[in-house]
Amino acid sequence: MRRMNLGKCSFRAFFTLTTLTLVTTPTWAAEPTPQKKNIERGREIFEREWTSRDPAPIPRRGDEQDIEYARKLVSLPGDGLGPMHNATSCAACHVGGGAAGVEHNVTLLTLDPRSDFITKSAAFRLRNRQTDDVETDPDLKELTAKQLQTLHPSLVSPSGAVAMDVVVHDHSSRPFYDRIRSDIAQHVPGGIDDEWFNGDQRTSATIGDRPVIAGRFGGIDFYLSQRNSPPLFGLSLIDRVSIAKLRGVALSQARRSGGKVTGRVGAGKFGWRGQTTTLAAFVEGACAGELGLQVPSFDQPADAADETYVSIGYDLNEHQLRSLHDYVASIPPPPVPRSTPESHTGRRVFNRIGCNVCHVANMMPASGIYSDLLLHDMGVYLQAPSPAALGSPGKEFTAPVMQLPRFASRPTNDVIAQLSDPTLQLFRTTRGSFARLGSSVSGYYGSGGTPTPYPFKRPEKPMFPRGDLPKQVAQGNQLYWDVLQREWRTPPLWGVADTGPYLHDGRAETLDAAIRWHDGEGEASATLYRSLSEADRTSLIQFLESLKAPIETPAEDSVDMLSLLGSSN
């Protein structure tokens, strides 16, 4: 791929000159622009320590017209933090815009699509020529629904839909959740170590020893895995990398590697699985999933201990979300490091062993990113449940999707019941997401839906993975559930020196360990790395350690990335 050194140098020069200009501008001429004020408001929201409060009571319906009552509901205040949450602020997981330690990891619970209730339901539909699963074996459905709700109440929504992935949040602002969380360990052979499950005790070493935990409850097989918080550097630049650019890089990789490296364009460019399409969705999904905030595009997760709990009002409105989005977009990329003899030698080693095939230096306008933003099969070592989203598989792939059973809907809160059909419809239109109230935001973390799994036999004891995929399957053109869970988006390496621990679950405490964990399409480079002389390995690590995070500056002194890019959207 042709390097764009001019763009790289010009951005660095602009970054430096702009910073110098801002620092040397007299205070009498430094009146913040409206955009700067907006970014400062966003920074305040980013650093805000949220607290919980009781949800606003639903006002009784008076003589208002439907639209007036719907607007009244929309204007209700939110309940603040939670109830389900993993942190109390954005900054807790992204100090200075960077990443966090494993104490802030997200724990995911994923159902195996080969579980009895899914396979038997599919067989029942086939045997009775059913297409919508309405008349599936009622005894099986009732038993399974109870088991799923006992395992984690959010696995079955009030409407009866099955969630294949749910977040096992670390905390709840309301009572009785701790028992639900701790009881999951009863269905795991040998239990779950506190150093794996509890954030205040969690260690990278424990995760590395047991990256995925397998459990079984009756006919339900499930898995627990973790995700580490990614850094936020230069996200506005990543947002501007075109999908056409990604497709071009993928084709070039496949051609130059003889098919050994075959990056796939995911659903988006954000998240460990490339599952989130836009920066705005990335920010809003984190607000809902991590802090339990009610926002226009995502509902806060339902209270796992009390499904009658409902908070309708927004915690952040559209204007506040815009400010938060603009602040995150203003976090600059790390500066391109000045080349030294040591880092120059290390970069040559980096390229020689093939790291640069996936860790592409420049994906304009993201200069110095060291990522292709594509999904790659990283093999068994890094395999984890909650697979990558299908995105746009392309003509060369097939990706059949399973049909999941549905269970009977159940009454929850009388809030919805008291709304007339016209009012409810107006409320949905005005608010945008009421129809999904209490739905899981696990898709934000990488849920890929329900692609067909490979037909491994059920093991005597729960295990992950269930077996070794045949090579022709792993490298074939059908995207089985088990194939997609080996795919990860190439993480950008800019700022990597300051953003450990590494890999999707934070199991690697050092850069050396992160390289050695590479498998699948990264196996050849990892093997070459192990065979390097000590001097060459040291040089490569020195090169990576030269990729520093940006120095945090006050918002009023920082470079306005939105203005730099000529965009304010």
Coordinates of C-alpha atoms in Angstrom, one line a residue, residues 1 32 100 175 191 249 273:
M1 CA 0.0 0.0 0.0
P32 CA -13.7 30.4 23.9
A100 CA -8.6 1.2 32.0
P175 CA -31.3 -4.2 46.2
G191 CA -17.1 -22.2 40.6
V249 CA -7.1 -2.8 2.2
R273 CA -15.6 -6.7 17.2

